[in-house]
Amino acid sequence: MQTEFRNWLFSTFAVTVFALPVGAALLLTGCNAQDGISAAPTGSAAPTATPTPTVTASAPQSALPRLDGNATVVMSVKGSPITIEVYGADAPITAGNFVDLVEKKVYDGLVFHRVVREPQPFVVQGGDPQGKNPNFPIEQLGTGGYVDPATSQPRNIPLEIEPENANEPVYGKTLDGVKPKLKHTRAAVAMARSSFPDSASSQFYVALADLNFLDGNYAVFGKVTQGMDVVDKIQQGDRIESAKVTQGIENLKVGATSPSSASPTTTP
């Protein structure tokens, strides 16, 4: 089963720039989320879509938002709160990017475009900015990321995973045979990406079960501490009514240079 999930994810990533988790490879793509492993991977619904330019690992990390400490984010879905503890101490860039996008109201109104519960609980994924348009086909969501309105350039962040017993994260590559500090336990919150490691942007997912086979391949940056009962009821097409930082905003540090000012490249 784990191998099938991995294969599904990788085939999805090859088609689009962003992806969601479904195994050891969570990519950004379009989706028929409720169909389980037999569903078309997210993004495969739009195979002719032009890949989104992404910032390479050579972009200075100082240009990206950082979270120097933890923060708390509360999302509202169908009138019910979901509380997420964001771990900037262990994933400063990934957590900083998420908190910054929450502060910018990027997630308000966005759709959960991928929900996989069969044949076994997997993930709930959302965060594609294209979903703010109510006329955008839900089956084509999963291919978009955050674009800075000031520059019209995308923001992508490096894959950031801190090994157990380490003092700082590893960037730009997966961990082979090394356990990460932040694991894919049930309620873990992590970033979706394409097959290119440094392609995560705004799409995130919540693990509906322990998914240890994803550990070291995707960047976990937080955990749902209250409201997993709400997450368990999310259906494809449900929207994030609002998202706000309730604690720890003082830990967010934004670089003076826009990350999108670096020369972009196109993912395969």
PDB file of C-alpha atoms in Angstrom:
ATOM      1  CA  MET A   1       0.000   0.000   0.000  1.00  0.00           C
ATOM      2  CA  GLN A   2       2.784   2.427   0.852  1.00  0.00           C
ATOM      3  CA  THR A   3       4.493   1.699  -2.461  1.00  0.00           C
ATOM      4  CA  GLU A   4       1.249   2.369  -4.328  1.00  0.00           C
ATOM      5  CA  PHE A   5       0.871   5.697  -2.554  1.00  0.00           C
ATOM      6  CA  ARG A   6       4.461   6.629  -3.437  1.00  0.00           C
ATOM      7  CA  ASN A   7       4.025   5.730  -7.083  1.00  0.00           C
ATOM      8  CA  TRP A   8       0.807   7.709  -7.264  1.00  0.00           C
ATOM      9  CA  LEU A   9       2.478  10.772  -5.827  1.00  0.00           C
ATOM     10  CA  PHE A  10       5.551  10.637  -7.993  1.00  0.00           C
ATOM     11  CA  SER A  11       3.537  10.254 -11.191  1.00  0.00           C
ATOM     12  CA  THR A  12       1.503  13.255 -10.104  1.00  0.00           C
ATOM     13  CA  PHE A  13       4.538  15.386  -9.437  1.00  0.00           C
ATOM     14  CA  ALA A  14       5.998  14.747 -12.844  1.00  0.00           C
ATOM     15  CA  VAL A  15       2.995  16.471 -14.390  1.00  0.00           C
ATOM     16  CA  THR A  16       2.755  19.603 -12.279  1.00  0.00           C
ATOM     17  CA  VAL A  17       4.784  22.001 -10.263  1.00  0.00           C
ATOM     18  CA  PHE A  18       3.147  21.489  -6.899  1.00  0.00           C
ATOM     19  CA  ALA A  19       1.902  18.362  -5.270  1.00  0.00           C
ATOM     20  CA  LEU A  20       0.225  16.769  -2.350  1.00  0.00           C
ATOM     21  CA  PRO A  21       1.208  13.790  -0.274  1.00  0.00           C
ATOM     22  CA  VAL A  22       0.078  10.331  -1.077  1.00  0.00           C
ATOM     23  CA  GLY A  23       3.047   8.329  -0.118  1.00  0.00           C
ATOM     24  CA  ALA A  24       6.695   9.184  -0.030  1.00  0.00           C
ATOM     25  CA  ALA A  25       6.078  11.731  -2.714  1.00  0.00           C
ATOM     26  CA  LEU A  26       3.490  14.399  -2.098  1.00  0.00           C
ATOM     27  CA  LEU A  27       3.049  16.661  -5.044  1.00  0.00           C
ATOM     28  CA  LEU A  28       1.005  19.587  -6.149  1.00  0.00           C
ATOM     29  CA  THR A  29      -1.497  18.668  -8.803  1.00  0.00           C
ATOM     30  CA  GLY A  30      -5.142  18.539  -9.809  1.00  0.00           C
ATOM     31  CA  CYS A  31      -7.292  15.878  -8.231  1.00  0.00           C
ATOM     32  CA  ASN A  32     -10.190  13.583  -7.781  1.00  0.00           C
ATOM     33  CA  ALA A  33      -9.373  13.315  -4.119  1.00  0.00           C
ATOM     34  CA  GLN A  34     -12.055  10.982  -2.939  1.00  0.00           C
ATOM     35  CA  ASP A  35     -11.086   8.156  -5.287  1.00  0.00           C
ATOM     36  CA  GLY A  36      -8.180   6.905  -3.203  1.00  0.00           C
ATOM     37  CA  ILE A  37      -5.122   5.430  -4.889  1.00  0.00           C
ATOM     38  CA  SER A  38      -7.018   4.822  -8.097  1.00  0.00           C
ATOM     39  CA  ALA A  39      -7.747   8.522  -8.526  1.00  0.00           C
ATOM     40  CA  ALA A  40      -5.827  10.713 -10.926  1.00  0.00           C
ATOM     41  CA  PRO A  41      -3.055  12.401  -8.992  1.00  0.00           C
ATOM     42  CA  THR A  42      -3.518  16.072  -8.282  1.00  0.00           C
ATOM     43  CA  GLY A  43      -2.435  18.007 -11.318  1.00  0.00           C
ATOM     44  CA  SER A  44      -2.841  15.183 -13.772  1.00  0.00           C
ATOM     45  CA  ALA A  45      -6.200  16.713 -14.638  1.00  0.00           C
ATOM     46  CA  ALA A  46      -4.317  19.531 -16.367  1.00  0.00           C
ATOM     47  CA  PRO A  47      -1.344  17.813 -18.044  1.00  0.00           C
ATOM     48  CA  THR A  48      -0.828  20.638 -20.516  1.00  0.00           C
ATOM     49  CA  ALA A  49      -0.563  23.324 -17.865  1.00  0.00           C
ATOM     50  CA  THR A  50       2.568  25.442 -18.095  1.00  0.00           C
ATOM     51  CA  PRO A  51       4.902  24.689 -15.167  1.00  0.00           C
ATOM     52  CA  THR A  52       5.102  27.481 -12.624  1.00  0.00           C
ATOM     53  CA  PRO A  53       8.553  29.120 -12.288  1.00  0.00           C
ATOM     54  CA  THR A  54      10.165  28.309  -8.960  1.00  0.00           C
ATOM     55  CA  VAL A  55      12.983  29.871  -7.004  1.00  0.00           C
ATOM     56  CA  THR A  56      15.976  27.573  -6.736  1.00  0.00           C
ATOM     57  CA  ALA A  57      17.874  26.731  -3.567  1.00  0.00           C
ATOM     58  CA  SER A  58      20.391  29.403  -4.559  1.00  0.00           C
ATOM     59  CA  ALA A  59      17.893  32.088  -3.524  1.00  0.00           C
ATOM     60  CA  PRO A  60      19.168  33.576  -0.242  1.00  0.00           C
ATOM     61  CA  GLN A  61      17.362  32.103   2.745  1.00  0.00           C
ATOM     62  CA  SER A  62      17.628  35.504   4.413  1.00  0.00           C
ATOM     63  CA  ALA A  63      15.109  36.771   1.858  1.00  0.00           C
ATOM     64  CA  LEU A  64      12.422  34.381   3.071  1.00  0.00           C
ATOM     65  CA  PRO A  65      10.164  34.876   6.094  1.00  0.00           C
ATOM     66  CA  ARG A  66      11.355  33.022   9.214  1.00  0.00           C
ATOM     67  CA  LEU A  67       9.652  32.049  12.430  1.00  0.00           C
ATOM     68  CA  ASP A  68      12.136  32.270  15.289  1.00  0.00           C
ATOM     69  CA  GLY A  69      10.055  30.374  17.822  1.00  0.00           C
ATOM     70  CA  ASN A  70       6.594  28.867  17.757  1.00  0.00           C
ATOM     71  CA  ALA A  71       3.235  30.348  16.803  1.00  0.00           C
ATOM     72  CA  THR A  72      -0.422  29.359  16.930  1.00  0.00           C
ATOM     73  CA  VAL A  73      -2.766  29.593  13.945  1.00  0.00           C
ATOM     74  CA  VAL A  74      -6.529  29.094  14.129  1.00  0.00           C
ATOM     75  CA  MET A  75      -8.425  28.203  10.954  1.00  0.00           C
ATOM     76  CA  SER A  76     -12.182  28.180  10.701  1.00  0.00           C
ATOM     77  CA  VAL A  77     -13.912  25.558   8.525  1.00  0.00           C
ATOM     78  CA  LYS A  78     -17.709  25.321   8.475  1.00  0.00           C
ATOM     79  CA  GLY A  79     -17.788  27.581  11.522  1.00  0.00           C
ATOM     80  CA  SER A  80     -15.562  25.308  13.603  1.00  0.00           C
ATOM     81  CA  PRO A  81     -11.991  26.128  14.706  1.00  0.00           C
ATOM     82  CA  ILE A  82      -8.864  24.132  13.897  1.00  0.00           C
ATOM     83  CA  THR A  83      -5.870  25.083  16.046  1.00  0.00           C
ATOM     84  CA  ILE A  84      -2.414  24.528  14.552  1.00  0.00           C
ATOM     85  CA  GLU A  85       0.798  24.810  16.550  1.00  0.00           C
ATOM     86  CA  VAL A  86       3.521  25.986  14.155  1.00  0.00           C
ATOM     87  CA  TYR A  87       7.064  24.888  15.031  1.00  0.00           C
ATOM     88  CA  GLY A  88       9.420  27.640  13.986  1.00  0.00           C
ATOM     89  CA  ALA A  89      12.105  26.330  16.328  1.00  0.00           C
ATOM     90  CA  ASP A  90      12.538  23.212  14.163  1.00  0.00           C
ATOM     91  CA  ALA A  91      11.411  24.459  10.720  1.00  0.00           C
ATOM     92  CA  PRO A  92      11.981  28.232  10.710  1.00  0.00           C
ATOM     93  CA  ILE A  93      11.608  28.897   6.976  1.00  0.00           C
ATOM     94  CA  THR A  94       8.704  26.516   6.350  1.00  0.00           C
ATOM     95  CA  ALA A  95       6.886  27.755   9.444  1.00  0.00           C
ATOM     96  CA  GLY A  96       7.710  31.387   8.639  1.00  0.00           C
ATOM     97  CA  ASN A  97       6.342  31.042   5.125  1.00  0.00           C
ATOM     98  CA  PHE A  98       3.076  29.567   6.447  1.00  0.00           C
ATOM     99  CA  VAL A  99       2.588  32.189   9.167  1.00  0.00           C
ATOM    100  CA  ASP A 100       3.420  34.989   6.733  1.00  0.00           C
ATOM    101  CA  LEU A 101       0.798  33.719   4.267  1.00  0.00           C
ATOM    102  CA  VAL A 102      -1.747  33.465   7.092  1.00  0.00           C
ATOM    103  CA  GLU A 103      -0.990  37.084   8.025  1.00  0.00           C
ATOM    104  CA  LYS A 104      -1.437  38.093   4.378  1.00  0.00           C
ATOM    105  CA  LYS A 105      -4.884  36.402   4.372  1.00  0.00           C
ATOM    106  CA  VAL A 106      -3.775  34.150   1.506  1.00  0.00           C
ATOM    107  CA  TYR A 107      -5.622  31.146   2.948  1.00  0.00           C
ATOM    108  CA  ASP A 108      -8.933  32.899   3.584  1.00  0.00           C
ATOM    109  CA  GLY A 109     -11.512  31.443   1.198  1.00  0.00           C
ATOM    110  CA  LEU A 110      -9.280  28.721  -0.252  1.00  0.00           C
ATOM    111  CA  VAL A 111     -10.538  25.204  -0.976  1.00  0.00           C
ATOM    112  CA  PHE A 112      -9.492  21.825   0.391  1.00  0.00           C
ATOM    113  CA  HIS A 113      -9.092  20.276  -3.042  1.00  0.00           C
ATOM    114  CA  ARG A 114      -7.742  16.886  -2.029  1.00  0.00           C
ATOM    115  CA  VAL A 115      -9.202  14.577   0.591  1.00  0.00           C
ATOM    116  CA  VAL A 116      -8.022  10.949   0.713  1.00  0.00           C
ATOM    117  CA  ARG A 117      -9.653   8.617   3.239  1.00  0.00           C
ATOM    118  CA  GLU A 118     -10.026   5.456   1.193  1.00  0.00           C
ATOM    119  CA  PRO A 119      -8.825   2.755   1.110  1.00  0.00           C
ATOM    120  CA  GLN A 120      -7.308   4.094   4.332  1.00  0.00           C
ATOM    121  CA  PRO A 121      -6.992   7.549   5.965  1.00  0.00           C
ATOM    122  CA  PHE A 122      -4.275   9.570   4.276  1.00  0.00           C
ATOM    123  CA  VAL A 123      -4.414  13.388   4.003  1.00  0.00           C
ATOM    124  CA  VAL A 124      -6.515  16.510   3.656  1.00  0.00           C
ATOM    125  CA  GLN A 125      -4.792  19.054   1.385  1.00  0.00           C
ATOM    126  CA  GLY A 126      -5.483  22.675   0.526  1.00  0.00           C
ATOM    127  CA  GLY A 127      -3.804  26.022  -0.034  1.00  0.00           C
ATOM    128  CA  ASP A 128      -3.932  26.481  -3.825  1.00  0.00           C
ATOM    129  CA  PRO A 129      -4.581  30.239  -4.349  1.00  0.00           C
ATOM    130  CA  GLN A 130      -6.433  29.468  -7.576  1.00  0.00           C
ATOM    131  CA  GLY A 131      -9.229  28.111  -5.382  1.00  0.00           C
ATOM    132  CA  LYS A 132     -10.235  31.607  -4.306  1.00  0.00           C
ATOM    133  CA  ASN A 133     -11.947  31.921  -7.684  1.00  0.00           C
ATOM    134  CA  PRO A 134     -15.315  30.132  -7.251  1.00  0.00           C
ATOM    135  CA  ASN A 135     -15.414  29.438 -10.983  1.00  0.00           C
ATOM    136  CA  PHE A 136     -12.056  27.630 -11.056  1.00  0.00           C
ATOM    137  CA  PRO A 137     -12.684  23.870 -11.585  1.00  0.00           C
ATOM    138  CA  ILE A 138     -11.885  21.997  -8.387  1.00  0.00           C
ATOM    139  CA  GLU A 139     -10.473  19.068 -10.380  1.00  0.00           C
ATOM    140  CA  GLN A 140      -7.755  21.399 -11.699  1.00  0.00           C
ATOM    141  CA  LEU A 141      -6.700  22.686  -8.298  1.00  0.00           C
ATOM    142  CA  GLY A 142      -3.369  21.547  -6.928  1.00  0.00           C
ATOM    143  CA  THR A 143      -1.157  23.217  -9.525  1.00  0.00           C
ATOM    144  CA  GLY A 144      -0.903  26.692  -7.992  1.00  0.00           C
ATOM    145  CA  GLY A 145       1.238  28.458  -5.447  1.00  0.00           C
ATOM    146  CA  TYR A 146       1.624  31.883  -3.867  1.00  0.00           C
ATOM    147  CA  VAL A 147       2.560  34.715  -6.199  1.00  0.00           C
ATOM    148  CA  ASP A 148       3.783  37.963  -4.663  1.00  0.00           C
ATOM    149  CA  PRO A 149       1.353  40.638  -5.901  1.00  0.00           C
ATOM    150  CA  ALA A 150       4.060  43.299  -5.623  1.00  0.00           C
ATOM    151  CA  THR A 151       6.372  41.557  -8.084  1.00  0.00           C
ATOM    152  CA  SER A 152       4.084  39.077  -9.880  1.00  0.00           C
ATOM    153  CA  GLN A 153       6.706  36.443  -9.090  1.00  0.00           C
ATOM    154  CA  PRO A 154       6.129  33.121  -7.276  1.00  0.00           C
ATOM    155  CA  ARG A 155       7.523  32.383  -3.839  1.00  0.00           C
ATOM    156  CA  ASN A 156       8.953  28.925  -3.323  1.00  0.00           C
ATOM    157  CA  ILE A 157      10.777  27.664  -0.270  1.00  0.00           C
ATOM    158  CA  PRO A 158      13.493  25.021   0.122  1.00  0.00           C
ATOM    159  CA  LEU A 159      12.766  21.567   1.467  1.00  0.00           C
ATOM    160  CA  GLU A 160      13.631  21.932   5.166  1.00  0.00           C
ATOM    161  CA  ILE A 161      13.915  18.886   7.424  1.00  0.00           C
ATOM    162  CA  GLU A 162      15.744  18.744  10.747  1.00  0.00           C
ATOM    163  CA  PRO A 163      17.158  15.315  11.678  1.00  0.00           C
ATOM    164  CA  GLU A 164      16.704  13.904  15.148  1.00  0.00           C
ATOM    165  CA  ASN A 165      19.451  14.979  17.543  1.00  0.00           C
ATOM    166  CA  ALA A 166      20.539  17.762  15.160  1.00  0.00           C
ATOM    167  CA  ASN A 167      20.748  21.452  15.930  1.00  0.00           C
ATOM    168  CA  GLU A 168      19.681  22.762  12.541  1.00  0.00           C
ATOM    169  CA  PRO A 169      17.705  21.632   9.473  1.00  0.00           C
ATOM    170  CA  VAL A 170      19.010  20.104   6.278  1.00  0.00           C
ATOM    171  CA  TYR A 171      17.988  22.050   3.173  1.00  0.00           C
ATOM    172  CA  GLY A 172      17.239  21.100  -0.400  1.00  0.00           C
ATOM    173  CA  LYS A 173      17.291  17.323  -0.084  1.00  0.00           C
ATOM    174  CA  THR A 174      15.400  14.428   1.452  1.00  0.00           C
ATOM    175  CA  LEU A 175      16.747  12.454   4.397  1.00  0.00           C
ATOM    176  CA  ASP A 176      17.758   8.925   3.450  1.00  0.00           C
ATOM    177  CA  GLY A 177      17.823   6.542   6.390  1.00  0.00           C
ATOM    178  CA  VAL A 178      17.798   9.398   8.898  1.00  0.00           C
ATOM    179  CA  LYS A 179      14.802  10.025  11.146  1.00  0.00           C
ATOM    180  CA  PRO A 180      13.467  13.594  11.187  1.00  0.00           C
ATOM    181  CA  LYS A 181      12.669  15.463  14.372  1.00  0.00           C
ATOM    182  CA  LEU A 182       9.162  16.353  13.151  1.00  0.00           C
ATOM    183  CA  LYS A 183       7.370  13.212  12.003  1.00  0.00           C
ATOM    184  CA  HIS A 184       4.225  12.416  10.041  1.00  0.00           C
ATOM    185  CA  THR A 185       2.102  11.393  12.996  1.00  0.00           C
ATOM    186  CA  ARG A 186      -1.665  11.820  12.863  1.00  0.00           C
ATOM    187  CA  ALA A 187      -2.527  15.564  12.898  1.00  0.00           C
ATOM    188  CA  ALA A 188       0.907  16.582  11.539  1.00  0.00           C
ATOM    189  CA  VAL A 189       0.821  19.572   9.168  1.00  0.00           C
ATOM    190  CA  ALA A 190       3.323  19.598   6.298  1.00  0.00           C
ATOM    191  CA  MET A 191       4.024  21.250   2.949  1.00  0.00           C
ATOM    192  CA  ALA A 192       3.112  19.730  -0.395  1.00  0.00           C
ATOM    193  CA  ARG A 193       5.623  20.065  -3.212  1.00  0.00           C
ATOM    194  CA  SER A 194       6.526  18.754  -6.657  1.00  0.00           C
ATOM    195  CA  SER A 195       9.314  16.292  -7.413  1.00  0.00           C
ATOM    196  CA  PHE A 196      11.708  19.253  -7.267  1.00  0.00           C
ATOM    197  CA  PRO A 197      12.648  19.481  -3.568  1.00  0.00           C
ATOM    198  CA  ASP A 198      12.600  23.280  -3.370  1.00  0.00           C
ATOM    199  CA  SER A 199       9.137  23.766  -4.881  1.00  0.00           C
ATOM    200  CA  ALA A 200       6.843  24.102  -1.850  1.00  0.00           C
ATOM    201  CA  SER A 201       4.852  27.320  -1.809  1.00  0.00           C
ATOM    202  CA  SER A 202       1.425  27.640  -0.172  1.00  0.00           C
ATOM    203  CA  GLN A 203      -0.147  24.171  -0.387  1.00  0.00           C
ATOM    204  CA  PHE A 204      -0.192  22.205   2.847  1.00  0.00           C
ATOM    205  CA  TYR A 205      -1.710  18.973   4.105  1.00  0.00           C
ATOM    206  CA  VAL A 206      -2.844  17.431   7.391  1.00  0.00           C
ATOM    207  CA  ALA A 207      -2.060  13.755   8.054  1.00  0.00           C
ATOM    208  CA  LEU A 208      -5.196  11.756   8.860  1.00  0.00           C
ATOM    209  CA  ALA A 209      -3.125   8.868  10.244  1.00  0.00           C
ATOM    210  CA  ASP A 210       0.479   8.055  11.134  1.00  0.00           C
ATOM    211  CA  LEU A 211       2.324   8.208   7.779  1.00  0.00           C
ATOM    212  CA  ASN A 212       5.873   7.302   8.735  1.00  0.00           C
ATOM    213  CA  PHE A 213       6.723   6.365   5.127  1.00  0.00           C
ATOM    214  CA  LEU A 214       6.607  10.106   4.316  1.00  0.00           C
ATOM    215  CA  ASP A 215       9.143  11.011   7.010  1.00  0.00           C
ATOM    216  CA  GLY A 216      12.242  12.643   5.591  1.00  0.00           C
ATOM    217  CA  ASN A 217      10.586  13.343   2.232  1.00  0.00           C
ATOM    218  CA  TYR A 218       8.270  16.237   3.093  1.00  0.00           C
ATOM    219  CA  ALA A 219       8.641  19.125   5.501  1.00  0.00           C
ATOM    220  CA  VAL A 220       6.466  18.823   8.592  1.00  0.00           C
ATOM    221  CA  PHE A 221       6.171  22.216  10.293  1.00  0.00           C
ATOM    222  CA  GLY A 222       3.256  21.960  12.685  1.00  0.00           C
ATOM    223  CA  LYS A 223       0.476  19.941  14.262  1.00  0.00           C
ATOM    224  CA  VAL A 224      -3.254  20.262  14.797  1.00  0.00           C
ATOM    225  CA  THR A 225      -3.555  20.499  18.573  1.00  0.00           C
ATOM    226  CA  GLN A 226      -7.312  21.090  18.703  1.00  0.00           C
ATOM    227  CA  GLY A 227      -9.994  20.411  16.127  1.00  0.00           C
ATOM    228  CA  MET A 228      -8.915  17.127  14.535  1.00  0.00           C
ATOM    229  CA  ASP A 229     -12.561  16.141  14.771  1.00  0.00           C
ATOM    230  CA  VAL A 230     -13.220  19.040  12.386  1.00  0.00           C
ATOM    231  CA  VAL A 231     -10.408  17.946  10.060  1.00  0.00           C
ATOM    232  CA  ASP A 232     -11.814  14.409  10.029  1.00  0.00           C
ATOM    233  CA  LYS A 233     -15.074  15.778   8.629  1.00  0.00           C
ATOM    234  CA  ILE A 234     -13.589  17.969   5.874  1.00  0.00           C
ATOM    235  CA  GLN A 235     -14.838  17.108   2.399  1.00  0.00           C
ATOM    236  CA  GLN A 236     -13.380  17.987  -0.979  1.00  0.00           C
ATOM    237  CA  GLY A 237     -14.596  21.481  -1.821  1.00  0.00           C
ATOM    238  CA  ASP A 238     -14.886  22.747   1.767  1.00  0.00           C
ATOM    239  CA  ARG A 239     -13.312  26.158   2.246  1.00  0.00           C
ATOM    240  CA  ILE A 240     -11.097  27.797   4.833  1.00  0.00           C
ATOM    241  CA  GLU A 241     -13.375  30.567   6.037  1.00  0.00           C
ATOM    242  CA  SER A 242     -10.571  32.358   7.852  1.00  0.00           C
ATOM    243  CA  ALA A 243      -7.083  31.826   9.235  1.00  0.00           C
ATOM    244  CA  LYS A 244      -5.356  34.000  11.803  1.00  0.00           C
ATOM    245  CA  VAL A 245      -2.283  33.993  14.005  1.00  0.00           C
ATOM    246  CA  THR A 246      -3.435  34.051  17.619  1.00  0.00           C
ATOM    247  CA  GLN A 247      -0.049  33.704  19.325  1.00  0.00           C
ATOM    248  CA  GLY A 248       3.610  34.134  18.396  1.00  0.00           C
ATOM    249  CA  ILE A 249       3.341  36.717  15.602  1.00  0.00           C
ATOM    250  CA  GLU A 250       6.259  38.544  17.219  1.00  0.00           C
ATOM    251  CA  ASN A 251       8.436  35.565  16.221  1.00  0.00           C
ATOM    252  CA  LEU A 252       7.849  36.187  12.512  1.00  0.00           C
ATOM    253  CA  LYS A 253      10.816  37.843  10.804  1.00  0.00           C
ATOM    254  CA  VAL A 254      10.509  39.014   7.217  1.00  0.00           C
ATOM    255  CA  GLY A 255      13.694  39.547   5.156  1.00  0.00           C
ATOM    256  CA  ALA A 256      14.369  42.887   3.587  1.00  0.00           C
ATOM    257  CA  THR A 257      14.745  41.340   0.150  1.00  0.00           C
ATOM    258  CA  SER A 258      11.808  39.712  -1.593  1.00  0.00           C
ATOM    259  CA  PRO A 259      12.459  36.003  -2.192  1.00  0.00           C
ATOM    260  CA  SER A 260      10.929  36.341  -5.623  1.00  0.00           C
ATOM    261  CA  SER A 261      13.671  38.755  -6.657  1.00  0.00           C
ATOM    262  CA  ALA A 262      15.990  35.798  -7.226  1.00  0.00           C
ATOM    263  CA  SER A 263      16.242  34.465 -10.756  1.00  0.00           C
ATOM    264  CA  PRO A 264      13.502  31.862 -11.167  1.00  0.00           C
ATOM    265  CA  THR A 265      13.829  28.577 -12.956  1.00  0.00           C
ATOM    266  CA  THR A 266      11.180  26.198 -14.179  1.00  0.00           C
ATOM    267  CA  THR A 267      10.658  22.870 -12.512  1.00  0.00           C
ATOM    268  CA  PRO A 268      10.867  19.784 -14.693  1.00  0.00           C
TER     269      PRO A 268
END
